CSV table of C-alpha atoms in Angstrom, one decimal:
chain,number,residue,atom,x,y,z
A,1413,UNK,CA,0.0,0.0,0.0
A,1414,UNK,CA,1.0,3.6,-0.6
A,1415,UNK,CA,1.1,5.8,2.5
A,1416,UNK,CA,0.9,9.6,2.0
A,1417,UNK,CA,1.1,12.8,4.0
A,1418,UNK,CA,0.0,16.3,3.1
A,1419,UNK,CA,2.7,18.9,3.1
A,1420,UNK,CA,3.3,22.4,1.7
A,1421,UNK,CA,6.2,22.5,-0.8
A,1422,UNK,CA,8.1,19.4,0.3
A,1423,UNK,CA,11.8,20.3,-0.2
A,1424,UNK,CA,13.9,17.5,1.5
A,1425,UNK,CA,13.7,13.9,2.4
A,1426,UNK,CA,16.2,11.7,4.3
A,1427,UNK,CA,16.1,8.4,6.2
A,1428,UNK,CA,18.1,5.5,7.5
A,1429,UNK,CA,15.7,2.8,6.5
A,1430,UNK,CA,12.1,1.9,5.6
A,1431,UNK,CA,11.0,2.5,9.2
A,1432,UNK,CA,12.9,5.8,9.7
A,1433,UNK,CA,12.1,8.5,7.1
A,1434,UNK,CA,12.1,12.3,7.6
A,1435,UNK,CA,10.6,14.9,5.3
A,1436,UNK,CA,10.8,18.7,5.5
A,1437,UNK,CA,9.0,21.5,3.5
A,1438,UNK,CA,8.0,25.1,3.6
A,1439,UNK,CA,5.5,24.7,6.5
A,1440,UNK,CA,5.8,21.1,7.7
A,1441,UNK,CA,8.2,18.6,9.2
A,1442,UNK,CA,7.1,15.0,9.3
A,1443,UNK,CA,8.5,11.5,10.2
A,1444,UNK,CA,7.5,8.0,9.0
A,1445,UNK,CA,7.9,5.1,11.4
A,1446,UNK,CA,7.1,2.4,8.9
A,1447,UNK,CA,3.4,2.6,9.4
A,1448,UNK,CA,2.3,6.2,10.0
A,1449,UNK,CA,3.4,9.7,9.0
A,1450,UNK,CA,3.6,11.8,12.2
A,1451,UNK,CA,3.5,15.6,11.9
A,1452,UNK,CA,6.3,17.0,14.2
A,1453,UNK,CA,6.0,20.7,13.3
A,1454,UNK,CA,3.6,22.7,11.2
A,1455,UNK,CA,2.7,26.2,10.4
A,1456,UNK,CA,-0.9,25.3,9.7
A,1457,UNK,CA,-1.9,25.3,13.3
A,1458,UNK,CA,-0.4,28.4,14.9
A,1459,UNK,CA,3.3,27.8,14.4
A,1460,UNK,CA,3.5,24.9,16.8
A,1461,UNK,CA,5.9,22.1,17.5
A,1462,UNK,CA,5.4,19.0,19.5
A,1463,UNK,CA,9.0,17.8,19.9
A,1464,UNK,CA,10.9,17.7,23.3
A,1465,UNK,CA,13.8,20.2,23.3
A,1466,UNK,CA,12.2,22.6,20.8
A,1467,UNK,CA,10.3,25.7,21.7
A,1468,UNK,CA,6.5,25.2,21.8
A,1469,UNK,CA,6.2,28.1,19.3
A,1470,UNK,CA,8.5,29.3,16.6
A,1471,UNK,CA,8.6,32.4,14.5
A,1472,UNK,CA,6.8,31.9,11.2
A,1473,UNK,CA,10.0,32.1,9.1
A,1474,UNK,CA,11.5,29.2,11.0
A,1475,UNK,CA,8.9,26.9,9.5
A,1476,UNK,CA,10.5,27.3,6.1
A,1477,UNK,CA,12.3,24.0,6.6
A,1478,UNK,CA,15.0,23.8,4.0
A,1479,UNK,CA,16.9,20.6,4.7
A,1480,UNK,CA,16.7,17.4,6.8
A,1481,UNK,CA,19.5,14.9,7.0
A,1482,UNK,CA,19.5,11.6,8.9
A,1483,UNK,CA,22.9,10.1,9.4
A,1484,UNK,CA,21.6,7.5,11.8
A,1485,UNK,CA,18.4,7.0,13.8
A,1486,UNK,CA,20.0,9.0,16.7
A,1487,UNK,CA,21.7,11.6,14.5
A,1488,UNK,CA,19.3,13.8,12.6
A,1489,UNK,CA,19.7,17.5,11.6
A,1490,UNK,CA,17.0,19.9,10.6
A,1491,UNK,CA,17.6,23.3,9.0
A,1492,UNK,CA,15.0,26.0,8.9
A,1493,UNK,CA,14.5,29.7,8.2
A,1494,UNK,CA,15.5,32.5,10.6
A,1495,UNK,CA,18.7,30.6,11.5
A,1496,UNK,CA,16.9,27.5,12.9
A,1497,UNK,CA,19.2,24.5,13.3
A,1498,UNK,CA,18.1,21.6,15.4
A,1499,UNK,CA,19.7,18.2,16.2
A,1500,UNK,CA,18.0,14.9,17.2
A,1501,UNK,CA,19.8,12.3,19.3
A,1502,UNK,CA,17.2,9.6,19.2
A,1503,UNK,CA,15.4,10.8,22.3
A,1504,UNK,CA,14.8,14.5,21.8
A,1505,UNK,CA,15.7,17.6,19.9
A,1506,UNK,CA,18.1,20.3,20.9
A,1507,UNK,CA,18.1,23.8,19.4
A,1508,UNK,CA,21.6,24.5,18.1
A,1509,UNK,CA,20.6,27.9,16.6
A,1510,UNK,CA,17.3,29.6,16.7
A,1511,UNK,CA,14.7,31.1,19.0
A,1512,UNK,CA,14.4,30.1,22.7
A,1513,UNK,CA,11.3,29.4,24.8
A,1514,UNK,CA,11.3,33.0,26.0
A,1515,UNK,CA,10.8,34.2,22.5
A,1516,UNK,CA,14.0,36.2,22.2
A,1517,UNK,CA,15.1,36.9,18.6
A,1518,UNK,CA,17.2,34.4,16.7
A,1519,UNK,CA,20.9,35.1,15.9
A,1520,UNK,CA,20.6,36.7,12.5
A,1521,UNK,CA,23.9,35.7,10.9
A,1522,UNK,CA,25.5,38.3,8.7
A,1523,UNK,CA,29.3,37.7,8.3
A,1524,UNK,CA,31.8,34.9,8.4
A,1525,UNK,CA,35.6,34.6,8.6
A,1526,UNK,CA,38.2,32.4,10.1
A,1527,UNK,CA,41.8,31.2,10.1
A,1528,UNK,CA,41.0,27.6,8.9
A,1529,UNK,CA,38.1,25.2,8.4
A,1530,UNK,CA,38.4,24.2,12.0
A,1531,UNK,CA,38.6,27.8,13.3
A,1532,UNK,CA,35.5,29.6,11.8
A,1533,UNK,CA,33.7,32.6,13.2
A,1534,UNK,CA,30.2,33.7,12.4
A,1535,UNK,CA,28.8,37.1,13.4
A,1536,UNK,CA,25.2,38.1,13.9
A,1537,UNK,CA,22.7,39.8,16.1
A,1538,UNK,CA,23.6,39.6,19.8
A,1539,UNK,CA,26.8,37.7,19.4
A,1540,UNK,CA,29.4,35.6,17.6
A,1541,UNK,CA,29.6,31.9,17.1
A,1542,UNK,CA,32.7,29.8,16.7
A,1543,UNK,CA,33.3,26.4,15.0
A,1544,UNK,CA,36.3,24.4,16.1
A,1545,UNK,CA,35.9,21.6,13.6
A,1546,UNK,CA,33.6,19.6,15.8
A,1547,UNK,CA,31.0,21.9,17.3
A,1548,UNK,CA,29.6,25.4,17.4
A,1549,UNK,CA,29.8,27.6,20.6
A,1550,UNK,CA,28.2,31.0,21.2
A,1551,UNK,CA,29.8,34.1,22.5
A,1552,UNK,CA,27.3,36.9,23.5
A,1553,UNK,CA,28.0,40.5,22.7
A,1554,UNK,CA,28.4,41.4,26.4
A,1555,UNK,CA,28.7,45.2,26.8
A,1556,UNK,CA,28.3,45.7,23.1
A,1557,UNK,CA,25.3,46.0,20.9
A,1558,UNK,CA,25.2,45.3,17.2
A,1559,UNK,CA,22.8,44.1,14.5
A,1560,UNK,CA,25.7,42.7,12.6
A,1561,UNK,CA,29.0,41.9,14.4
A,1562,UNK,CA,30.9,42.2,11.2
A,1563,UNK,CA,33.8,39.7,10.8
A,1564,UNK,CA,36.5,39.7,8.2
A,1565,UNK,CA,40.0,38.2,7.7
A,1566,UNK,CA,43.1,39.7,6.2
A,1567,UNK,CA,44.8,38.6,3.0
A,1568,UNK,CA,46.9,35.9,4.8
A,1569,UNK,CA,43.8,34.5,6.5
A,1570,UNK,CA,45.6,34.4,9.8
A,1571,UNK,CA,44.3,37.7,11.2
A,1572,UNK,CA,40.6,38.0,12.0
A,1573,UNK,CA,38.9,41.3,12.8
A,1574,UNK,CA,35.5,42.2,14.3
A,1575,UNK,CA,33.4,45.4,14.2
A,1576,UNK,CA,30.9,45.8,17.1
A,1577,UNK,CA,28.7,48.7,18.2
A,1578,UNK,CA,29.4,50.0,21.7
A,1579,UNK,CA,26.7,50.2,24.4
A,1580,UNK,CA,26.7,54.1,24.3
A,1581,UNK,CA,24.3,54.0,21.3
A,1582,UNK,CA,26.1,57.0,19.8
A,1583,UNK,CA,27.3,55.4,16.5
A,1584,UNK,CA,30.7,54.4,18.0
A,1585,UNK,CA,32.0,51.2,16.6
A,1586,UNK,CA,34.7,49.1,18.3
A,1587,UNK,CA,37.3,47.4,16.0
A,1588,UNK,CA,38.7,44.2,17.5
A,1589,UNK,CA,41.5,41.8,16.5
A,1590,UNK,CA,41.6,38.1,17.4
A,1591,UNK,CA,45.0,37.2,18.9
A,1592,UNK,CA,46.2,34.4,21.2
A,1593,UNK,CA,44.4,35.9,24.2
A,1594,UNK,CA,41.1,36.4,22.4
A,1595,UNK,CA,39.4,39.5,21.1
A,1596,UNK,CA,41.3,42.7,21.7
A,1597,UNK,CA,40.0,46.2,20.9
A,1598,UNK,CA,42.5,48.4,19.0
A,1599,UNK,CA,40.4,51.3,17.8
A,1600,UNK,CA,37.1,53.0,17.2
A,1601,UNK,CA,35.3,54.7,14.3
A,1602,UNK,CA,31.9,56.4,13.9
A,1603,UNK,CA,29.2,55.0,11.6
A,1604,UNK,CA,26.1,52.9,11.3
A,1605,UNK,CA,25.9,49.2,12.2
A,1606,UNK,CA,26.2,48.0,8.6
A,1607,UNK,CA,29.9,47.7,7.8
A,1608,UNK,CA,32.4,45.9,5.6
A,1609,UNK,CA,36.1,45.5,6.2
A,1610,UNK,CA,39.3,44.5,4.5
A,1611,UNK,CA,42.9,44.2,5.7
A,1612,UNK,CA,46.3,43.3,4.3
A,1613,UNK,CA,47.5,42.8,7.8
A,1614,UNK,CA,47.2,44.1,11.4
A,1615,UNK,CA,48.7,47.5,10.4
A,1616,UNK,CA,46.6,48.0,7.2
A,1617,UNK,CA,42.9,47.8,8.0
A,1618,UNK,CA,40.0,49.4,6.2
A,1619,UNK,CA,36.4,49.8,7.7
A,1620,UNK,CA,33.6,50.9,5.3
A,1621,UNK,CA,30.3,52.0,6.8
A,1622,UNK,CA,27.6,51.1,4.2
A,1623,UNK,CA,24.6,53.0,2.8
A,1624,UNK,CA,23.8,56.7,2.4
A,1625,UNK,CA,26.6,58.9,3.7
A,1626,UNK,CA,29.1,56.0,3.7
A,1627,UNK,CA,32.4,56.6,5.3
A,1628,UNK,CA,35.7,54.9,4.7
A,1629,UNK,CA,38.3,54.6,7.5
A,1630,UNK,CA,41.9,53.4,7.4
A,1631,UNK,CA,44.1,52.1,10.2
A,1632,UNK,CA,47.9,52.5,9.7
A,1633,UNK,CA,49.0,50.6,12.8
A,1634,UNK,CA,48.4,53.6,15.1
A,1635,UNK,CA,45.0,55.3,14.5
A,1636,UNK,CA,41.9,55.2,12.3
A,1637,UNK,CA,41.4,58.1,10.0
A,1638,UNK,CA,38.7,58.9,7.4
A,1639,UNK,CA,39.7,58.6,3.8
A,1640,UNK,CA,38.4,60.9,1.1
A,1641,UNK,CA,37.3,59.2,-2.2
A,1642,UNK,CA,37.1,61.0,-5.6
A,1643,UNK,CA,33.9,61.9,-7.4
A,1644,UNK,CA,33.1,60.9,-11.0
A,1645,UNK,CA,30.3,61.5,-13.5
A,1646,UNK,CA,27.9,59.2,-11.8
A,1647,UNK,CA,28.9,59.1,-8.1
A,1648,UNK,CA,30.5,61.1,-5.4
A,1649,UNK,CA,32.1,59.8,-2.2
A,1650,UNK,CA,29.6,59.5,0.6
A,1651,UNK,CA,26.8,57.9,-1.4
A,1652,UNK,CA,25.8,54.2,-1.1
A,1653,UNK,CA,29.1,52.5,-0.9
A,1654,UNK,CA,28.5,48.7,-0.6
A,1655,UNK,CA,31.7,46.6,-0.4
A,1656,UNK,CA,35.5,46.5,-0.2
A,1657,UNK,CA,38.1,44.0,-1.3
A,1658,UNK,CA,41.8,43.9,-2.2
A,1659,UNK,CA,44.8,41.7,-2.8
A,1660,UNK,CA,47.7,43.9,-1.4
A,1661,UNK,CA,48.3,47.3,0.4
A,1662,UNK,CA,48.6,48.9,-3.1
A,1663,UNK,CA,45.5,47.2,-4.6
A,1664,UNK,CA,42.2,48.0,-2.7
A,1665,UNK,CA,38.8,48.2,-4.5
A,1666,UNK,CA,35.5,49.7,-3.3
A,1667,UNK,CA,32.1,49.5,-5.1
A,1668,UNK,CA,28.9,51.3,-4.7
A,1669,UNK,CA,26.5,53.7,-6.5
A,1670,UNK,CA,27.4,52.2,-9.8
A,1671,UNK,CA,31.1,53.0,-9.4
A,1672,UNK,CA,34.4,51.4,-8.7
A,1673,UNK,CA,37.1,53.2,-6.6
A,1674,UNK,CA,40.7,51.8,-6.7
A,1675,UNK,CA,43.7,52.5,-4.5
A,1676,UNK,CA,47.2,51.9,-6.1
A,1677,UNK,CA,49.2,52.6,-2.9
A,1678,UNK,CA,49.4,56.3,-3.6
A,1679,UNK,CA,46.0,57.7,-4.8
A,1680,UNK,CA,42.3,56.7,-5.3
A,1681,UNK,CA,40.7,56.8,-8.7
A,1682,UNK,CA,37.1,56.4,-9.7
A,1683,UNK,CA,35.6,54.4,-12.6
A,1684,UNK,CA,31.9,54.4,-13.6
A,1685,UNK,CA,30.5,50.9,-14.0
A,1686,UNK,CA,26.8,51.6,-14.6
A,1687,UNK,CA,24.8,54.7,-15.5
A,1688,UNK,CA,23.8,54.9,-11.8
A,1689,UNK,CA,20.4,56.3,-10.8
A,1690,UNK,CA,18.4,55.4,-7.6
A,1691,UNK,CA,17.4,52.1,-9.1
A,1692,UNK,CA,18.3,48.6,-8.1
A,1693,UNK,CA,19.1,47.5,-11.6
A,1694,UNK,CA,22.1,50.0,-11.8
A,1695,UNK,CA,23.6,49.1,-8.4
A,1696,UNK,CA,26.8,47.2,-7.8
A,1697,UNK,CA,27.1,45.1,-4.6
A,1698,UNK,CA,30.2,42.9,-4.4
A,1699,UNK,CA,33.8,43.0,-5.6
A,1700,UNK,CA,36.8,40.7,-5.9
A,1701,UNK,CA,40.3,41.5,-7.3
A,1702,UNK,CA,43.4,39.4,-8.0
A,1703,UNK,CA,45.6,42.3,-9.3
A,1704,UNK,CA,45.8,46.0,-9.8
A,1705,UNK,CA,44.3,45.9,-13.3
A,1706,UNK,CA,41.9,43.0,-13.0
A,1707,UNK,CA,38.8,42.0,-10.9
A,1708,UNK,CA,35.1,41.2,-10.9
A,1709,UNK,CA,32.0,43.1,-9.6
A,1710,UNK,CA,28.6,41.7,-8.8
A,1711,UNK,CA,25.5,43.7,-9.7
A,1712,UNK,CA,21.8,43.0,-10.2
A,1713,UNK,CA,21.7,39.8,-12.2
A,1714,UNK,CA,24.9,40.7,-13.9
A,1715,UNK,CA,28.7,40.5,-13.3
A,1716,UNK,CA,31.3,42.9,-14.6
A,1717,UNK,CA,34.8,42.0,-15.4
A,1718,UNK,CA,37.3,44.9,-15.1
A,1719,UNK,CA,40.5,44.8,-17.0
A,1720,UNK,CA,42.3,48.2,-16.6
A,1721,UNK,CA,39.6,50.7,-17.4
A,1722,UNK,CA,37.7,48.4,-19.7
A,1723,UNK,CA,34.5,46.9,-18.3
A,1724,UNK,CA,32.8,43.8,-19.8
A,1725,UNK,CA,29.2,42.9,-18.6
A,1726,UNK,CA,27.9,39.3,-18.5
A,1727,UNK,CA,24.2,38.7,-17.8
A,1728,UNK,CA,23.3,35.8,-15.5
A,1729,UNK,CA,19.7,35.7,-16.6
A,1730,UNK,CA,17.8,37.2,-13.6
A,1731,UNK,CA,17.5,40.1,-11.2
A,1732,UNK,CA,19.4,38.7,-8.3
A,1733,UNK,CA,21.2,41.1,-5.9
A,1734,UNK,CA,24.7,39.5,-6.0
A,1735,UNK,CA,26.0,40.6,-2.6
A,1736,UNK,CA,29.1,38.4,-2.3
A,1737,UNK,CA,32.0,37.5,-4.6
A,1738,UNK,CA,34.9,35.2,-3.5
A,1739,UNK,CA,37.5,33.3,-5.4
A,1740,UNK,CA,40.1,30.6,-5.1
A,1741,UNK,CA,41.9,32.0,-8.2
A,1742,UNK,CA,41.0,33.9,-11.4
A,1743,UNK,CA,39.5,30.8,-12.8
A,1744,UNK,CA,37.6,29.6,-9.8
A,1745,UNK,CA,35.1,32.3,-8.6
A,1746,UNK,CA,31.7,32.2,-6.8
A,1747,UNK,CA,29.1,35.0,-6.8
A,1748,UNK,CA,26.0,34.6,-4.7
A,1749,UNK,CA,23.0,36.5,-3.4
A,1750,UNK,CA,19.2,36.3,-3.8
A,1751,UNK,CA,16.2,37.4,-5.8
A,1752,UNK,CA,15.2,41.0,-5.5
A,1753,UNK,CA,12.0,41.1,-7.6
A,1754,UNK,CA,8.5,39.9,-7.1
A,1755,UNK,CA,6.0,39.5,-10.0
A,1756,UNK,CA,2.2,39.5,-9.8
A,1757,UNK,CA,0.5,36.3,-10.8
A,1758,UNK,CA,-3.2,35.3,-11.3
A,1759,UNK,CA,-5.5,36.6,-8.6
A,1760,UNK,CA,-3.0,39.1,-7.4
A,1761,UNK,CA,-0.7,36.5,-5.9
A,1762,UNK,CA,3.0,37.6,-5.8
A,1763,UNK,CA,5.7,35.1,-6.5
A,1764,UNK,CA,9.4,35.7,-6.3
A,1765,UNK,CA,11.3,35.6,-9.6
A,1766,UNK,CA,13.9,32.8,-9.5
A,1767,UNK,CA,14.9,31.1,-6.3
A,1768,UNK,CA,16.6,32.7,-3.4
A,1769,UNK,CA,20.0,31.4,-2.4
A,1770,UNK,CA,21.4,31.7,-6.0
A,1771,UNK,CA,25.0,30.7,-6.6
A,1772,UNK,CA,27.0,31.1,-9.8
A,1773,UNK,CA,30.5,29.6,-10.5
A,1774,UNK,CA,33.1,30.9,-13.0
A,1775,UNK,CA,35.6,28.3,-14.3
A,1776,UNK,CA,37.8,30.7,-16.2
A,1777,UNK,CA,35.6,30.6,-19.3
A,1778,UNK,CA,32.0,30.9,-18.4
A,1779,UNK,CA,29.5,31.4,-15.5
A,1780,UNK,CA,27.1,28.6,-14.6
A,1781,UNK,CA,24.4,28.4,-11.9
A,1782,UNK,CA,24.8,25.8,-9.2
A,1783,UNK,CA,22.3,24.3,-6.9
A,1784,UNK,CA,22.9,25.9,-3.5
A,1785,UNK,CA,20.5,24.0,-1.2
A,1786,UNK,CA,19.3,27.3,0.3
A,1787,UNK,CA,15.9,28.9,0.2
A,1788,UNK,CA,16.9,32.2,1.8
A,1789,UNK,CA,19.2,34.6,0.0
A,1790,UNK,CA,23.0,34.4,0.6
A,1791,UNK,CA,25.0,37.1,2.4
A,1792,UNK,CA,28.7,36.9,3.1
A,1793,UNK,CA,30.9,34.1,1.7
A,1794,UNK,CA,34.4,33.1,2.8
A,1795,UNK,CA,37.2,30.9,1.5
A,1796,UNK,CA,39.1,28.9,4.1
A,1797,UNK,CA,42.9,29.6,3.7
A,1798,UNK,CA,43.9,26.0,4.7
A,1799,UNK,CA,41.8,23.7,2.5
A,1800,UNK,CA,40.1,26.1,0.1
A,1801,UNK,CA,36.6,25.1,1.3
A,1802,UNK,CA,33.9,27.7,0.6
A,1803,UNK,CA,31.5,28.7,3.3
A,1804,UNK,CA,28.3,30.8,2.8
A,1805,UNK,CA,25.9,32.4,5.1
A,1806,UNK,CA,22.1,32.3,4.5
A,1807,UNK,CA,19.0,33.0,6.5
A,1808,UNK,CA,18.8,29.2,7.0
A,1809,UNK,CA,22.3,28.6,8.3
A,1810,UNK,CA,25.8,28.0,7.1
A,1811,UNK,CA,26.5,26.2,3.7
A,1812,UNK,CA,29.8,24.7,3.0
A,1813,UNK,CA,31.3,23.4,-0.2
A,1814,UNK,CA,34.5,21.3,0.2
């Protein structure tokens, strides 16, 4: 006989045998014991769960269950929206990431960096998480506040930095460095909570505050000081700067407002990438460079290859905001992000154009889309310096490609 169960948008199924099968979807999580399908969590009855170890209620987004994986009857992992990650040990569930019984907000992950694949740091709302190769541990923000806890590593991959808001709520940001004794503050800047960073080493650090009235700061080993960027025909410093990357102290790139700003060790120059207006389709979000005259920029459904002052555009076939660009070399790049457009369907129902969590790979010749396994859009990506594994942050958790 055929046994069925009703689910909304079933996305993932995994099991260890005919009497132990798990299935997850947009609104439901179920288990088959060989005879009956049992509903373990559903969004169809007030966002409720019935499993020991999980909160009785979850935020609605957490019910967008993206993946379930059963390694053994006592080793099952469930990934959901809003950072939900739960583990089953054969007796009950434990909430690894997510919302607690008191209803406090989940850790919204926003940045990732590390010194190796067994020394990974993830920053988000209310704190930082660390992966030692075996398990994740949580470090609260303490006397800091931040929506983001921005993390980034230098070119060598051996120095990790963190940007955190102070508890004075006056726009002051603490800049910290990870050393043998832990996190140590070495400077402060003024700006909003949304930041990006890049460094060639401990004495050459840049902090970029994003959005309107963006500010760029540089640390020379002694103090942080603001940096003035030039204007060009489409953009002026201080408007909507988005991201920063580099390969050496004399090769630093910044993108935003349809423009590219480059530092050659002596001066900054500006290059228009798009005919920028206040429109998402003309924005540029991410940047990667492997030399003074060459690099890539991610836009809205397009990528731009920059060779000197020549810009070549390649369409990726959609309207995705491509917020992150990482590479293991000029012939091995990844660009990722998520859909930014919704289209109206029959009956006024809105559907999202293309899937969230989009990933494209460049092999040195062409860009091809890859299956990401993520429903939510991607944010920051990071390449581990020891084994070249690629790690990506999404609203559903951490995705790793070996």
